Short mmCIF file of C-alpha atoms and ligand atoms in Angstrom, two decimals:
data_model
loop_
_atom_site.label_atom_id
_atom_site.label_comp_id
_atom_site.label_asym_id
_atom_site.label_seq_id
_atom_site.Cartn_x
_atom_site.Cartn_y
_atom_site.Cartn_z
CA UNK T 222 41.57 33.72 16.51
CA UNK T 223 37.81 33.24 16.52
CA UNK T 224 35.25 31.55 14.33
CA UNK T 225 32.04 33.38 13.51
CA UNK T 226 28.99 31.16 13.20
CA UNK T 227 26.05 33.00 11.71
CA UNK T 228 22.68 32.82 10.07
CA UNK T 229 21.30 35.62 7.91
CA UNK T 230 17.62 36.53 8.00
CA UNK T 231 15.18 39.08 6.62
CA UNK T 232 13.74 41.31 9.28
CA UNK T 233 10.03 42.11 9.14
CA UNK T 234 7.73 43.98 11.52
CA UNK T 235 7.12 40.82 13.59
CA UNK T 236 10.82 40.05 13.98
CA UNK T 237 11.48 43.67 14.95
CA UNK T 238 8.75 43.59 17.60
CA UNK T 239 10.20 40.43 19.17
CA UNK T 240 13.68 41.89 19.05
CA UNK T 241 12.53 45.06 20.79
CA UNK T 242 10.71 42.98 23.41
CA UNK T 243 13.43 40.42 24.24
CA UNK T 244 16.65 41.93 22.88
CA UNK T 245 19.02 44.40 24.46
CA UNK T 246 20.23 47.07 22.05
CA UNK T 247 24.02 47.22 22.37
CA UNK T 248 24.84 49.87 19.81
CA UNK T 249 24.58 51.49 16.46
CA UNK T 250 27.40 52.21 14.04
CA UNK T 251 28.24 53.06 10.46
CA UNK T 252 31.23 51.60 8.61
CA UNK T 253 32.58 51.36 5.07
CA UNK T 254 33.92 48.03 3.80
CA UNK T 255 36.30 47.69 0.87
CA UNK T 256 36.87 44.15 -0.41
CA UNK T 257 40.03 43.16 -2.30
CA UNK T 258 41.02 40.37 -4.67
CA UNK T 259 43.29 39.76 -7.66
CA UNK T 260 41.99 40.33 -11.19
CA UNK T 261 41.53 36.56 -11.46
CA UNK T 262 39.53 36.37 -8.20
CA UNK T 263 42.12 34.06 -6.62
CA UNK T 264 41.00 34.80 -3.05
CA UNK T 265 37.23 34.75 -3.39
CA UNK T 266 37.32 31.61 -5.55
CA UNK T 267 38.83 30.00 -2.44
CA UNK T 268 36.07 31.55 -0.32
CA UNK T 269 38.58 33.99 1.24
CA UNK T 270 37.25 37.50 1.86
CA UNK T 271 39.79 40.26 2.41
CA UNK T 272 38.54 43.66 3.46
CA UNK T 273 39.31 46.89 5.26
CA UNK T 274 36.84 48.17 7.81
CA UNK T 275 37.44 51.24 9.99
CA UNK T 276 41.06 51.34 8.83
CA UNK T 277 41.83 47.71 9.79
CA UNK T 278 42.46 44.71 7.56
CA UNK T 279 40.32 41.61 8.13
CA UNK T 280 40.29 38.24 6.43
CA UNK T 281 37.42 35.75 6.60
CA UNK T 282 38.24 32.27 5.44
CA UNK T 283 36.74 28.78 5.65
CA UNK T 284 37.40 26.64 8.68
CA UNK T 285 37.02 22.98 9.45
CA UNK T 286 35.69 22.38 12.91
CA UNK T 287 36.11 19.25 14.98
CA UNK T 288 32.51 18.19 15.29
CA UNK T 289 31.51 18.52 11.63
CA UNK T 290 31.58 14.76 11.36
CA UNK T 291 29.55 14.16 14.53
CA UNK T 292 26.17 12.51 14.12
CA UNK T 293 23.29 14.94 13.96
CA UNK T 294 19.53 14.72 13.81
CA UNK T 295 17.65 15.84 10.69
CA UNK T 296 16.52 18.95 12.52
CA UNK T 297 20.07 19.80 13.57
CA UNK T 298 21.44 19.38 10.08
CA UNK T 299 18.65 21.51 8.58
CA UNK T 300 19.47 24.23 11.10
CA UNK T 301 23.20 23.84 10.37
CA UNK T 302 22.58 24.23 6.64
CA UNK T 303 21.19 27.71 7.29
CA UNK T 304 24.37 28.73 9.11
CA UNK T 305 27.80 29.59 7.78
CA UNK T 306 31.05 29.63 9.72
CA UNK T 307 34.25 31.48 8.92
CA UNK T 308 37.53 32.06 10.66
CA UNK T 309 38.15 35.76 11.27
CA UNK T 310 41.76 36.89 11.09
CA UNK T 311 42.68 40.40 12.14
CA UNK T 312 46.45 40.15 12.59
CA UNK T 313 48.00 41.88 9.56
CA UNK T 314 51.17 39.70 9.36
CA UNK T 315 49.00 36.59 9.40
CA UNK T 316 46.63 38.02 6.78
CA UNK T 317 49.61 38.88 4.56
CA UNK T 318 51.07 35.40 4.97
CA UNK T 319 47.80 33.66 4.05
CA UNK T 320 47.18 35.92 1.09
CA UNK T 321 50.76 35.38 -0.15
CA UNK T 322 50.31 31.61 0.13
CA UNK T 323 47.32 31.80 -2.20
CA UNK T 324 48.74 34.12 -4.82
CA UNK T 325 52.36 32.92 -4.84
CA UNK T 326 52.27 32.64 -8.60
CA UNK T 327 51.85 36.39 -9.06
CA UNK T 328 54.92 37.11 -6.91
CA UNK T 329 58.40 37.36 -8.41
CA UNK T 330 60.26 34.06 -7.69
CA UNK T 331 57.39 33.07 -5.44
CA UNK T 332 58.43 35.79 -2.97
CA UNK T 333 57.28 39.35 -2.68
CA UNK T 334 58.95 41.17 0.15
CA UNK T 335 56.46 42.98 2.31
CA UNK T 336 57.55 45.50 4.86
CA UNK T 337 56.90 44.10 8.35
CA UNK T 338 55.42 47.45 9.34
CA UNK T 339 51.66 47.46 9.73
CA UNK T 340 51.75 51.01 8.38
CA UNK T 341 52.81 49.80 4.92
CA UNK T 342 49.61 50.79 3.18
CA UNK T 343 50.81 49.62 -0.22
CA UNK T 344 51.21 45.92 0.63
CA UNK T 345 48.03 45.01 -1.22
CA UNK T 346 49.11 46.81 -4.40
CA UNK T 347 52.41 44.89 -4.33
CA UNK T 348 50.33 41.71 -4.43
CA UNK T 349 48.15 43.07 -7.26
CA UNK T 350 45.09 43.18 -5.06
CA UNK T 351 42.37 45.54 -6.26
CA UNK T 352 39.14 46.68 -4.68
CA UNK T 353 36.16 44.85 -6.22
CA UNK T 354 33.40 45.97 -3.85
CA UNK T 355 32.87 48.95 -1.57
CA UNK T 356 29.79 49.86 0.40
CA UNK T 357 28.69 51.52 3.61
CA UNK T 358 26.57 49.80 6.24
CA UNK T 359 24.39 51.24 9.00
CA UNK T 360 24.25 48.60 11.73
CA UNK T 361 22.10 48.24 14.83
CA UNK T 362 23.20 45.50 17.23
CA UNK T 363 21.27 43.58 19.86
CA UNK T 364 21.88 40.66 22.17
CA UNK T 365 19.42 37.95 23.12
CA UNK T 366 20.93 37.22 26.52
CA UNK T 367 19.04 34.00 27.23
CA UNK T 368 20.10 32.44 23.91
CA UNK T 369 23.65 33.85 24.08
CA UNK T 370 23.60 35.34 20.59
CA UNK T 371 24.25 38.71 19.01
CA UNK T 372 21.96 40.08 16.34
CA UNK T 373 23.00 42.68 13.78
CA UNK T 374 20.51 44.52 11.60
CA UNK T 375 22.30 45.93 8.57
CA UNK T 376 21.20 48.48 6.03
CA UNK T 377 23.65 48.72 3.11
CA UNK T 378 23.89 51.94 1.08
CA UNK T 379 22.96 50.10 -2.12
CA UNK T 380 19.50 49.41 -0.74
CA UNK T 381 19.67 45.98 0.85
CA UNK T 382 18.56 45.20 4.42
CA UNK T 383 19.59 41.99 6.14
CA UNK T 384 19.89 40.66 9.67
CA UNK T 385 22.32 38.14 11.10
CA UNK T 386 22.28 36.04 14.23
CA UNK T 387 25.83 35.28 15.29
CA UNK T 388 27.86 33.43 17.86
CA UNK T 389 31.64 33.66 18.18
CA UNK T 390 33.52 30.52 19.21
CA UNK T 391 37.24 29.83 19.56
CA UNK T 392 38.88 27.89 16.74
CA UNK T 393 38.10 24.18 17.32
CA UNK T 394 35.20 25.21 19.60
CA UNK T 395 31.77 23.62 19.76
CA UNK T 396 30.15 24.40 16.40
CA UNK T 397 27.05 22.33 17.12
CA UNK T 398 26.39 24.22 20.35
CA UNK T 399 26.71 27.55 18.48
CA UNK T 400 24.28 26.33 15.78
CA UNK T 401 21.85 25.26 18.50
CA UNK T 402 21.95 28.73 20.09
CA UNK T 403 21.28 30.25 16.65
CA UNK T 404 18.41 27.84 16.05
CA UNK T 405 16.81 28.77 19.40
CA UNK T 406 17.19 32.47 18.67
CA UNK T 407 15.70 32.00 15.18
CA UNK T 408 12.72 30.20 16.70
CA UNK T 409 12.22 33.02 19.18
CA UNK T 410 12.26 35.53 16.32
CA UNK T 411 9.72 33.41 14.42
CA UNK T 412 12.01 32.78 11.44
CA UNK T 413 11.16 30.14 8.88
CA UNK T 414 13.15 26.90 9.09
CA UNK T 415 13.92 26.62 5.42
CA UNK T 416 14.84 30.10 4.27
CA UNK T 417 18.48 30.65 3.28
CA UNK T 418 18.97 34.38 2.97
CA UNK T 419 21.54 36.21 0.84
CA UNK T 420 24.24 38.33 2.43
CA UNK T 421 25.15 41.85 1.33
CA UNK T 422 27.98 40.61 -0.87
CA UNK T 423 25.76 38.26 -2.91
CA UNK T 424 23.39 41.07 -3.73
CA UNK T 425 26.20 43.56 -4.40
CA UNK T 426 28.07 41.26 -6.80
CA UNK T 427 24.95 40.16 -8.64
CA UNK T 428 24.04 43.82 -9.24
CA UNK T 429 27.42 45.42 -9.87
CA UNK T 430 29.94 42.65 -10.72
CA UNK T 431 27.93 40.03 -12.64
CA UNK T 432 30.99 38.32 -14.15
CA UNK T 433 32.60 37.85 -10.74
CA UNK T 434 29.25 36.75 -9.31
CA UNK T 435 28.74 34.15 -12.07
CA UNK T 436 32.21 32.71 -11.46
CA UNK T 437 31.61 32.34 -7.72
CA UNK T 438 28.21 30.82 -8.38
CA UNK T 439 29.64 28.30 -10.84
CA UNK T 440 32.21 27.20 -8.22
CA UNK T 441 29.49 27.01 -5.54
CA UNK T 442 31.18 29.66 -3.39
CA UNK T 443 27.98 31.74 -3.27
C1 LIG X 489 32.16 35.26 4.30
C2 LIG X 489 31.60 35.95 3.12
C3 LIG X 489 31.80 37.27 2.89
C4 LIG X 489 32.52 38.25 3.74
C5 LIG X 489 31.52 39.07 4.44
O1 LIG X 489 30.89 38.27 5.37
P1 LIG X 489 29.50 38.74 6.01
O2 LIG X 489 29.22 37.87 7.18
O3 LIG X 489 28.46 38.77 4.97
O4 LIG X 489 29.88 40.23 6.47
P2 LIG X 489 29.03 41.22 7.33
O5 LIG X 489 29.56 42.57 7.12
O6 LIG X 489 27.55 41.04 7.02
O7 LIG X 489 29.16 40.74 8.82
P3 LIG X 489 30.38 40.83 9.86
O8 LIG X 489 31.60 40.37 9.17
O9 LIG X 489 30.47 42.25 10.35
O10 LIG X 489 29.96 39.91 10.98
S1 LIG X 489 31.04 37.73 1.47
C6 LIG X 489 30.50 36.18 1.19
N1 LIG X 489 30.86 35.35 2.15
C7 LIG X 489 30.46 33.99 2.10
C8 LIG X 489 29.05 33.83 2.62
C9 LIG X 489 28.29 32.73 2.26
N2 LIG X 489 28.82 31.80 1.46
N3 LIG X 489 27.01 32.57 2.71
C10 LIG X 489 26.50 33.51 3.52
C11 LIG X 489 25.08 33.36 4.01
N4 LIG X 489 27.18 34.58 3.89
C12 LIG X 489 28.46 34.74 3.46
#
């Protein structure tokens, strides 16, 4: 299981020029994401993001990493504040187990039997999970080899463009080192030190699901 450490940014002509000069383009793809939650938003209110992408289930959830309590300089903590980090789970049995743990109360006697087969497409309906967001993304990906980061430039079909600098680390891996790599890459791209940029989901929910958005905002999830 890996942890994705990332910083979002807005890409302008200057950033693009630097990326074309120093980055290596590693591919281009299109995918459709569908995000699921209960009617009461029991997953997202815990900052858990369940989706299907290219026919596979994925769950992003918060993680505590070992060096979060380590001493940091002001500069390091400012850079860290611009980054987020989430555990990425792609094993369907594990996703089902975690989701069931959260929404036990909607299951009969605390137990809803799910078929062990990964082909059981109806498992999410049995847990009363419904799709609350769906959008298609065109993505171009680059690497900055010297900094050891990957950069994705996303264009969502609802008209929002956003970039992300990301580093994958193993669970319990060196978060500070990943944040440092992201900070170096951000400097190379000429990004401002104090700009926290919205992800696709923020913009999508604010536009199309304002009640859900307001709830997440009030609980400081977004
Ligand atoms: C974790 C999360 C959400 C799930 C989608 O995560 P995101 O990184 O935005 O997905 P995507 O498609 O851009 O990248 P990929 O998964 O392919 O690497 S939706 C909201 N969150 C929480 C969150 C947050 N609190 N702050 C920021 C800046 N981003 C996401």
